Amino acid sequence: MKILFTKKLDQNEVATQLGAGFHPSFLEVIKINFLQIPSFPLKSQSLIFTSVNGVEAFFKNGFKPQDNFAERNFNKIYCVGKKTKIQLRKHGFGVFKMKKNAKELSEFIIENCGKEKFIHFCGNLALDILQEKLPLQNIGYKKVVVYETELIYPKVEEEFDAIAFFSPSGVRSFVANNPLNFKQIFAIGETTASEVMKHTSQKIFLGKDNDLSALLKLIKQEGK
């Protein structure tokens, strides 16, 4: 199977997990631009990260959470996805609660964290789920854009049996100049799959927990 991944990944990792019979190619469909913003006091507010890029841009701008819960200005950290959690750990910070998507995180916060005030560090194309749901429940919410996602709109001439998408913006970038005429279409998570469904009635193979390893297992299982 010839499969196109719409993201640059570790070629050896992908080849090892997929095994024989798969021929992966990799194509960048979006570009991430980190923004320079002045850091400000986080006080005792809770922090939300919904992407690895949000974490990286946060630290590049000189922010530093207070991770000592005994201190007055302690910052609880919430995130979406295992990779985001791992990235926070690389910077030395633990996560109070991780959910697989923004919808599940918003539901958890509404049910359990109504008295907290939140700052969401994200990109310019982040879904508005948190911004829409939390204020309706009188939960303090501030959105801080720390990076921009630029759509590249590549044109693909080579033919592939399958394609794998990793973000809604990646889907929009790809379909601008390319048809979705693949035998199989894979999406890393629900929000990405929802965007694909806007452009095709074909069945979408959906990964679990926005996790690359789970997606590769699915491709190996379903790939024909």
Short mmCIF file of N, CA, C and O in Angstrom, two decimals, residues 54-165:
data_model
loop_
_atom_site.label_atom_id
_atom_site.label_comp_id
_atom_site.label_asym_id
_atom_site.label_seq_id
_atom_site.Cartn_x
_atom_site.Cartn_y
_atom_site.Cartn_z
N GLY A 54 1.36 24.81 21.01
CA GLY A 54 0.97 25.75 22.04
C GLY A 54 1.93 25.72 23.22
O GLY A 54 2.29 26.76 23.79
N VAL A 55 2.36 24.51 23.59
CA VAL A 55 3.33 24.35 24.68
C VAL A 55 4.66 25.00 24.31
O VAL A 55 5.23 25.77 25.09
N GLU A 56 5.15 24.69 23.11
CA GLU A 56 6.45 25.23 22.70
C GLU A 56 6.44 26.75 22.61
O GLU A 56 7.38 27.42 23.07
N ALA A 57 5.37 27.31 22.04
CA ALA A 57 5.28 28.76 21.91
C ALA A 57 5.18 29.43 23.28
O ALA A 57 5.74 30.51 23.50
N PHE A 58 4.50 28.79 24.21
CA PHE A 58 4.35 29.29 25.58
C PHE A 58 5.72 29.47 26.24
O PHE A 58 6.04 30.53 26.77
N PHE A 59 6.54 28.44 26.17
CA PHE A 59 7.85 28.51 26.82
C PHE A 59 8.83 29.40 26.05
O PHE A 59 9.69 30.04 26.65
N LYS A 60 8.71 29.45 24.72
CA LYS A 60 9.57 30.33 23.93
C LYS A 60 9.35 31.79 24.29
O LYS A 60 10.24 32.62 24.14
N ASN A 61 8.14 32.11 24.75
CA ASN A 61 7.82 33.49 25.11
C ASN A 61 8.13 33.81 26.58
O ASN A 61 7.77 34.89 27.07
N GLY A 62 8.79 32.88 27.26
CA GLY A 62 9.28 33.17 28.60
C GLY A 62 8.29 32.96 29.73
O GLY A 62 8.56 33.38 30.87
N PHE A 63 7.15 32.33 29.46
CA PHE A 63 6.21 32.03 30.54
C PHE A 63 6.77 30.90 31.40
O PHE A 63 7.46 30.01 30.92
N LYS A 64 6.42 30.94 32.67
CA LYS A 64 6.84 29.86 33.58
C LYS A 64 5.74 29.63 34.61
O LYS A 64 5.46 30.50 35.43
N PRO A 65 5.11 28.46 34.57
CA PRO A 65 4.05 28.17 35.54
C PRO A 65 4.62 27.98 36.95
O PRO A 65 5.78 27.62 37.12
N GLN A 66 3.79 28.20 37.93
CA GLN A 66 4.13 27.89 39.32
C GLN A 66 3.64 26.47 39.59
O GLN A 66 2.44 26.20 39.61
N ASP A 67 4.58 25.53 39.72
CA ASP A 67 4.20 24.13 39.85
C ASP A 67 4.20 23.62 41.29
O ASP A 67 3.97 22.44 41.53
N ASN A 68 4.46 24.50 42.24
CA ASN A 68 4.41 24.12 43.65
C ASN A 68 3.01 24.40 44.19
O ASN A 68 2.62 25.55 44.39
N PHE A 69 2.23 23.32 44.40
CA PHE A 69 0.83 23.50 44.78
C PHE A 69 0.66 24.17 46.15
O PHE A 69 -0.42 24.64 46.49
N ALA A 70 1.75 24.20 46.93
CA ALA A 70 1.67 24.84 48.24
C ALA A 70 1.77 26.35 48.14
O ALA A 70 1.46 27.07 49.09
N GLU A 71 2.23 26.85 46.98
CA GLU A 71 2.37 28.29 46.80
C GLU A 71 1.03 28.93 46.45
O GLU A 71 0.15 28.29 45.87
N ARG A 72 0.93 30.20 46.74
CA ARG A 72 -0.33 30.92 46.55
C ARG A 72 -0.74 31.02 45.07
O ARG A 72 -1.91 30.93 44.73
N ASN A 73 0.23 31.20 44.19
CA ASN A 73 -0.07 31.38 42.77
C ASN A 73 0.13 30.10 41.96
O ASN A 73 0.58 30.14 40.81
N PHE A 74 -0.22 28.98 42.54
CA PHE A 74 -0.08 27.68 41.86
C PHE A 74 -0.93 27.64 40.60
O PHE A 74 -2.09 28.06 40.59
N ASN A 75 -0.35 27.11 39.50
CA ASN A 75 -1.07 26.97 38.23
C ASN A 75 -1.36 25.51 37.93
O ASN A 75 -0.45 24.72 37.70
N LYS A 76 -2.62 25.14 37.93
CA LYS A 76 -3.00 23.80 37.47
C LYS A 76 -2.96 23.77 35.95
O LYS A 76 -3.33 24.75 35.29
N ILE A 77 -2.49 22.66 35.41
CA ILE A 77 -2.35 22.56 33.95
C ILE A 77 -3.27 21.47 33.40
O ILE A 77 -3.27 20.35 33.89
N TYR A 78 -4.02 21.84 32.38
CA TYR A 78 -4.92 20.93 31.68
C TYR A 78 -4.46 20.84 30.22
O TYR A 78 -3.96 21.83 29.67
N CYS A 79 -4.63 19.67 29.60
CA CYS A 79 -4.20 19.58 28.20
C CYS A 79 -5.05 18.61 27.41
O CYS A 79 -5.82 17.81 27.95
N VAL A 80 -4.88 18.68 26.09
CA VAL A 80 -5.54 17.77 25.16
C VAL A 80 -4.45 16.93 24.48
O VAL A 80 -3.52 17.46 23.88
N GLY A 81 -4.57 15.61 24.60
CA GLY A 81 -3.68 14.71 23.88
C GLY A 81 -2.43 14.29 24.62
O GLY A 81 -1.86 15.05 25.40
N LYS A 82 -2.00 13.05 24.36
CA LYS A 82 -0.82 12.50 25.01
C LYS A 82 0.46 13.24 24.63
O LYS A 82 1.35 13.45 25.46
N LYS A 83 0.56 13.64 23.35
CA LYS A 83 1.78 14.33 22.91
C LYS A 83 1.94 15.67 23.61
O LYS A 83 3.05 16.08 23.93
N THR A 84 0.82 16.35 23.82
CA THR A 84 0.87 17.63 24.53
C THR A 84 1.33 17.41 25.96
O THR A 84 2.16 18.17 26.49
N LYS A 85 0.82 16.37 26.59
CA LYS A 85 1.22 16.03 27.96
C LYS A 85 2.71 15.70 28.03
O LYS A 85 3.42 16.17 28.94
N ILE A 86 3.19 14.93 27.07
CA ILE A 86 4.61 14.56 27.04
C ILE A 86 5.48 15.80 26.86
O ILE A 86 6.54 15.93 27.48
N GLN A 87 5.03 16.73 26.00
CA GLN A 87 5.79 17.95 25.76
C GLN A 87 5.89 18.80 27.01
O GLN A 87 6.93 19.39 27.31
N LEU A 88 4.82 18.87 27.79
CA LEU A 88 4.85 19.61 29.05
C LEU A 88 5.82 18.95 30.04
O LEU A 88 6.55 19.63 30.75
N ARG A 89 5.83 17.63 30.05
CA ARG A 89 6.75 16.90 30.93
C ARG A 89 8.20 17.17 30.54
O ARG A 89 9.09 17.23 31.40
N LYS A 90 8.47 17.31 29.23
CA LYS A 90 9.83 17.61 28.78
C LYS A 90 10.32 18.93 29.35
O LYS A 90 11.52 19.12 29.55
N HIS A 91 9.39 19.83 29.61
CA HIS A 91 9.74 21.13 30.19
C HIS A 91 9.68 21.10 31.71
O HIS A 91 9.86 22.12 32.37
N GLY A 92 9.38 19.91 32.27
CA GLY A 92 9.42 19.76 33.71
C GLY A 92 8.11 20.01 34.43
O GLY A 92 8.10 20.18 35.65
N PHE A 93 6.99 20.00 33.69
CA PHE A 93 5.71 20.30 34.32
C PHE A 93 4.71 19.16 34.14
O PHE A 93 4.57 18.61 33.05
N GLY A 94 4.02 18.81 35.23
CA GLY A 94 3.01 17.78 35.19
C GLY A 94 1.65 18.33 34.80
O GLY A 94 1.43 19.54 34.78
N VAL A 95 0.75 17.42 34.49
CA VAL A 95 -0.59 17.80 34.04
C VAL A 95 -1.63 17.32 35.05
O VAL A 95 -1.60 16.16 35.47
N PHE A 96 -2.51 18.21 35.42
CA PHE A 96 -3.57 17.84 36.36
C PHE A 96 -4.62 16.95 35.68
O PHE A 96 -5.07 15.96 36.26
N LYS A 97 -5.00 17.29 34.45
CA LYS A 97 -5.99 16.47 33.74
C LYS A 97 -5.74 16.55 32.24
O LYS A 97 -5.55 17.62 31.68
N MET A 98 -5.72 15.38 31.59
CA MET A 98 -5.59 15.29 30.14
C MET A 98 -6.86 14.66 29.57
O MET A 98 -7.37 13.68 30.12
N LYS A 99 -7.37 15.21 28.48
CA LYS A 99 -8.49 14.63 27.75
C LYS A 99 -8.10 14.49 26.29
O LYS A 99 -7.17 15.14 25.81
N LYS A 100 -8.82 13.65 25.55
CA LYS A 100 -8.41 13.37 24.18
C LYS A 100 -8.81 14.45 23.19
O LYS A 100 -8.25 14.54 22.09
N ASN A 101 -9.79 15.31 23.54
CA ASN A 101 -10.15 16.42 22.67
C ASN A 101 -10.73 17.57 23.48
O ASN A 101 -11.00 17.43 24.68
N ALA A 102 -10.92 18.71 22.82
CA ALA A 102 -11.39 19.92 23.52
C ALA A 102 -12.80 19.76 24.06
O ALA A 102 -13.13 20.31 25.11
N LYS A 103 -13.62 19.01 23.38
CA LYS A 103 -15.00 18.80 23.83
C LYS A 103 -15.02 18.08 25.18
O LYS A 103 -15.71 18.49 26.12
N GLU A 104 -14.25 17.00 25.28
CA GLU A 104 -14.19 16.25 26.53
C GLU A 104 -13.57 17.09 27.65
O GLU A 104 -14.00 17.00 28.81
N LEU A 105 -12.58 17.90 27.31
CA LEU A 105 -11.95 18.75 28.33
C LEU A 105 -12.94 19.79 28.83
O LEU A 105 -13.03 20.05 30.04
N SER A 106 -13.69 20.40 27.93
CA SER A 106 -14.68 21.40 28.34
C SER A 106 -15.72 20.79 29.26
O SER A 106 -16.12 21.40 30.26
N GLU A 107 -16.15 19.57 28.97
CA GLU A 107 -17.15 18.90 29.80
C GLU A 107 -16.59 18.61 31.19
O GLU A 107 -17.29 18.77 32.20
N PHE A 108 -15.33 18.18 31.25
CA PHE A 108 -14.70 17.91 32.55
C PHE A 108 -14.60 19.19 33.37
O PHE A 108 -14.90 19.20 34.58
N ILE A 109 -14.16 20.28 32.74
CA ILE A 109 -14.00 21.54 33.45
C ILE A 109 -15.34 22.05 33.98
O ILE A 109 -15.45 22.47 35.14
N ILE A 110 -16.36 21.99 33.16
CA ILE A 110 -17.69 22.47 33.57
C ILE A 110 -18.21 21.67 34.75
O ILE A 110 -18.80 22.21 35.69
N GLU A 111 -17.94 20.37 34.74
CA GLU A 111 -18.46 19.49 35.78
C GLU A 111 -17.65 19.57 37.08
O GLU A 111 -18.21 19.41 38.17
N ASN A 112 -16.35 19.84 36.96
CA ASN A 112 -15.48 19.71 38.14
C ASN A 112 -14.71 20.95 38.55
O ASN A 112 -14.18 21.00 39.66
N CYS A 113 -14.60 21.96 37.68
CA CYS A 113 -13.65 23.05 37.94
C CYS A 113 -14.29 24.42 37.75
O CYS A 113 -13.65 25.36 37.25
N GLY A 114 -15.55 24.55 38.13
CA GLY A 114 -16.30 25.76 37.86
C GLY A 114 -15.78 27.02 38.52
O GLY A 114 -16.09 28.13 38.08
N LYS A 115 -14.99 26.89 39.58
CA LYS A 115 -14.52 28.07 40.32
C LYS A 115 -13.15 28.55 39.85
O LYS A 115 -12.66 29.59 40.31
N GLU A 116 -12.53 27.81 38.93
CA GLU A 116 -11.21 28.20 38.45
C GLU A 116 -11.31 29.21 37.30
O GLU A 116 -12.34 29.29 36.63
N LYS A 117 -10.23 29.95 37.08
CA LYS A 117 -10.12 30.84 35.94
C LYS A 117 -9.04 30.28 35.02
O LYS A 117 -7.98 29.87 35.48
N PHE A 118 -9.32 30.29 33.73
CA PHE A 118 -8.46 29.59 32.76
C PHE A 118 -7.84 30.53 31.74
O PHE A 118 -8.48 31.48 31.27
N ILE A 119 -6.58 30.22 31.38
CA ILE A 119 -5.93 30.86 30.23
C ILE A 119 -5.59 29.75 29.24
O ILE A 119 -4.93 28.76 29.60
N HIS A 120 -6.03 29.90 28.01
CA HIS A 120 -5.83 28.89 26.97
C HIS A 120 -4.77 29.40 25.99
O HIS A 120 -5.01 30.37 25.25
N PHE A 121 -3.61 28.76 25.96
CA PHE A 121 -2.54 29.11 25.03
C PHE A 121 -2.66 28.23 23.79
O PHE A 121 -2.56 27.00 23.88
N CYS A 122 -2.89 28.85 22.63
CA CYS A 122 -3.25 28.06 21.45
C CYS A 122 -2.85 28.77 20.16
O CYS A 122 -2.23 29.83 20.18
N GLY A 123 -3.24 28.17 19.04
CA GLY A 123 -2.99 28.75 17.73
C GLY A 123 -4.19 29.55 17.23
O GLY A 123 -5.28 29.48 17.80
N ASN A 124 -3.99 30.26 16.14
CA ASN A 124 -5.05 31.11 15.60
C ASN A 124 -6.22 30.31 15.02
O ASN A 124 -7.33 30.85 14.87
N LEU A 125 -5.99 29.04 14.70
CA LEU A 125 -7.06 28.23 14.13
C LEU A 125 -7.63 27.22 15.12
O LEU A 125 -8.34 26.29 14.73
N ALA A 126 -7.34 27.41 16.39
CA ALA A 126 -7.87 26.49 17.41
C ALA A 126 -9.41 26.51 17.40
O ALA A 126 -10.03 27.55 17.17
N LEU A 127 -10.00 25.34 17.63
CA LEU A 127 -11.45 25.26 17.69
C LEU A 127 -11.98 26.12 18.84
O LEU A 127 -11.33 26.27 19.88
N ASP A 128 -13.16 26.68 18.65
CA ASP A 128 -13.74 27.60 19.64
C ASP A 128 -14.57 26.91 20.71
O ASP A 128 -15.34 27.57 21.41
N ILE A 129 -14.43 25.60 20.85
CA ILE A 129 -15.27 24.85 21.79
C ILE A 129 -15.14 25.38 23.21
O ILE A 129 -16.13 25.64 23.89
N LEU A 130 -13.92 25.54 23.69
CA LEU A 130 -13.69 26.02 25.06
C LEU A 130 -14.17 27.46 25.21
O LEU A 130 -14.81 27.82 26.20
N GLN A 131 -13.87 28.28 24.21
CA GLN A 131 -14.27 29.69 24.24
C GLN A 131 -15.79 29.84 24.27
O GLN A 131 -16.32 30.77 24.87
N GLU A 132 -16.49 28.93 23.62
CA GLU A 132 -17.95 28.99 23.56
C GLU A 132 -18.60 28.42 24.82
O GLU A 132 -19.57 28.98 25.33
N LYS A 133 -18.07 27.31 25.32
CA LYS A 133 -18.74 26.59 26.39
C LYS A 133 -18.45 27.13 27.80
O LYS A 133 -19.35 27.21 28.63
N LEU A 134 -17.20 27.46 28.09
CA LEU A 134 -16.85 27.84 29.46
C LEU A 134 -17.52 29.15 29.91
O LEU A 134 -18.10 29.19 31.01
N PRO A 135 -17.46 30.23 29.13
CA PRO A 135 -18.12 31.46 29.58
C PRO A 135 -19.62 31.31 29.79
O PRO A 135 -20.20 32.00 30.64
N LEU A 136 -20.26 30.42 29.05
CA LEU A 136 -21.69 30.19 29.23
C LEU A 136 -22.00 29.65 30.63
O LEU A 136 -23.12 29.80 31.13
N GLN A 137 -21.00 29.02 31.24
CA GLN A 137 -21.16 28.48 32.60
C GLN A 137 -20.53 29.42 33.63
O GLN A 137 -20.29 29.03 34.77
N ASN A 138 -20.29 30.66 33.22
CA ASN A 138 -19.67 31.67 34.10
C ASN A 138 -18.30 31.24 34.61
O ASN A 138 -17.92 31.54 35.76
N ILE A 139 -17.58 30.53 33.76
CA ILE A 139 -16.22 30.12 34.09
C ILE A 139 -15.26 31.08 33.39
O ILE A 139 -15.35 31.28 32.18
N GLY A 140 -14.34 31.66 34.15
CA GLY A 140 -13.40 32.62 33.58
C GLY A 140 -12.52 31.97 32.52
O GLY A 140 -11.91 30.93 32.77
N TYR A 141 -12.46 32.59 31.34
CA TYR A 141 -11.70 32.01 30.23
C TYR A 141 -11.05 33.13 29.41
O TYR A 141 -11.71 34.11 29.05
N LYS A 142 -9.75 32.97 29.14
CA LYS A 142 -9.03 33.90 28.29
C LYS A 142 -8.23 33.11 27.26
O LYS A 142 -7.54 32.15 27.60
N LYS A 143 -8.36 33.50 26.01
CA LYS A 143 -7.66 32.83 24.92
C LYS A 143 -6.45 33.67 24.51
O LYS A 143 -6.58 34.86 24.22
N VAL A 144 -5.27 33.05 24.51
CA VAL A 144 -4.05 33.74 24.12
C VAL A 144 -3.44 33.01 22.92
O VAL A 144 -3.00 31.85 23.04
N VAL A 145 -3.40 33.67 21.78
CA VAL A 145 -2.85 33.06 20.57
C VAL A 145 -1.34 33.24 20.57
O VAL A 145 -0.83 34.36 20.56
N VAL A 146 -0.62 32.11 20.58
CA VAL A 146 0.84 32.15 20.65
C VAL A 146 1.52 31.59 19.39
O VAL A 146 2.74 31.63 19.28
N TYR A 147 0.72 31.08 18.46
CA TYR A 147 1.29 30.67 17.17
C TYR A 147 0.22 30.73 16.09
O TYR A 147 -0.98 30.72 16.38
N GLU A 148 0.68 30.83 14.86
CA GLU A 148 -0.23 30.86 13.72
C GLU A 148 0.00 29.65 12.83
O GLU A 148 1.15 29.21 12.65
N THR A 149 -1.09 29.11 12.31
CA THR A 149 -1.01 28.00 11.38
C THR A 149 -1.24 28.52 9.96
O THR A 149 -2.28 29.10 9.66
N GLU A 150 -0.25 28.33 9.11
CA GLU A 150 -0.33 28.79 7.72
C GLU A 150 -0.62 27.60 6.81
O GLU A 150 0.10 26.60 6.84
N LEU A 151 -1.66 27.68 6.02
CA LEU A 151 -2.00 26.62 5.08
C LEU A 151 -1.14 26.77 3.83
O LEU A 151 -1.05 27.86 3.25
N ILE A 152 -0.51 25.67 3.40
CA ILE A 152 0.45 25.71 2.30
C ILE A 152 -0.21 25.42 0.94
O ILE A 152 0.27 25.86 -0.10
N TYR A 153 -1.28 24.67 0.92
CA TYR A 153 -2.03 24.31 -0.30
C TYR A 153 -1.16 23.59 -1.33
O TYR A 153 -1.03 24.04 -2.48
N PRO A 154 -0.53 22.46 -0.98
CA PRO A 154 0.32 21.75 -1.96
C PRO A 154 -0.52 21.06 -3.03
O PRO A 154 -1.71 20.79 -2.84
N LYS A 155 0.12 20.80 -4.15
CA LYS A 155 -0.50 20.05 -5.24
C LYS A 155 0.24 18.72 -5.38
O LYS A 155 1.46 18.69 -5.52
N VAL A 156 -0.49 17.61 -5.30
CA VAL A 156 0.13 16.28 -5.34
C VAL A 156 -0.14 15.64 -6.71
O VAL A 156 -1.30 15.49 -7.12
N GLU A 157 0.94 15.28 -7.40
CA GLU A 157 0.80 14.65 -8.72
C GLU A 157 0.82 13.13 -8.64
O GLU A 157 0.17 12.44 -9.42
N GLU A 158 1.56 12.60 -7.67
CA GLU A 158 1.69 11.15 -7.53
C GLU A 158 0.39 10.54 -7.00
O GLU A 158 -0.35 11.19 -6.27
N GLU A 159 0.12 9.31 -7.38
CA GLU A 159 -1.09 8.63 -6.90
C GLU A 159 -0.77 7.75 -5.68
O GLU A 159 0.28 7.11 -5.63
N PHE A 160 -1.71 7.74 -4.74
CA PHE A 160 -1.56 6.96 -3.51
C PHE A 160 -2.83 6.15 -3.25
O PHE A 160 -3.93 6.54 -3.67
N ASP A 161 -2.65 5.04 -2.55
CA ASP A 161 -3.81 4.21 -2.18
C ASP A 161 -4.57 4.79 -1.00
O ASP A 161 -5.78 4.65 -0.89
N ALA A 162 -3.82 5.43 -0.08
CA ALA A 162 -4.43 5.92 1.15
C ALA A 162 -3.78 7.22 1.58
O ALA A 162 -2.69 7.58 1.11
N ILE A 163 -4.47 7.92 2.48
CA ILE A 163 -3.96 9.18 3.01
C ILE A 163 -4.29 9.26 4.50
O ILE A 163 -5.32 8.72 4.94
N ALA A 164 -3.43 9.91 5.26
CA ALA A 164 -3.65 10.08 6.70
C ALA A 164 -3.58 11.57 7.04
O ALA A 164 -2.63 12.25 6.67
N PHE A 165 -4.62 12.06 7.75
CA PHE A 165 -4.69 13.47 8.15
C PHE A 165 -4.50 13.61 9.65
O PHE A 165 -4.88 12.74 10.43
#
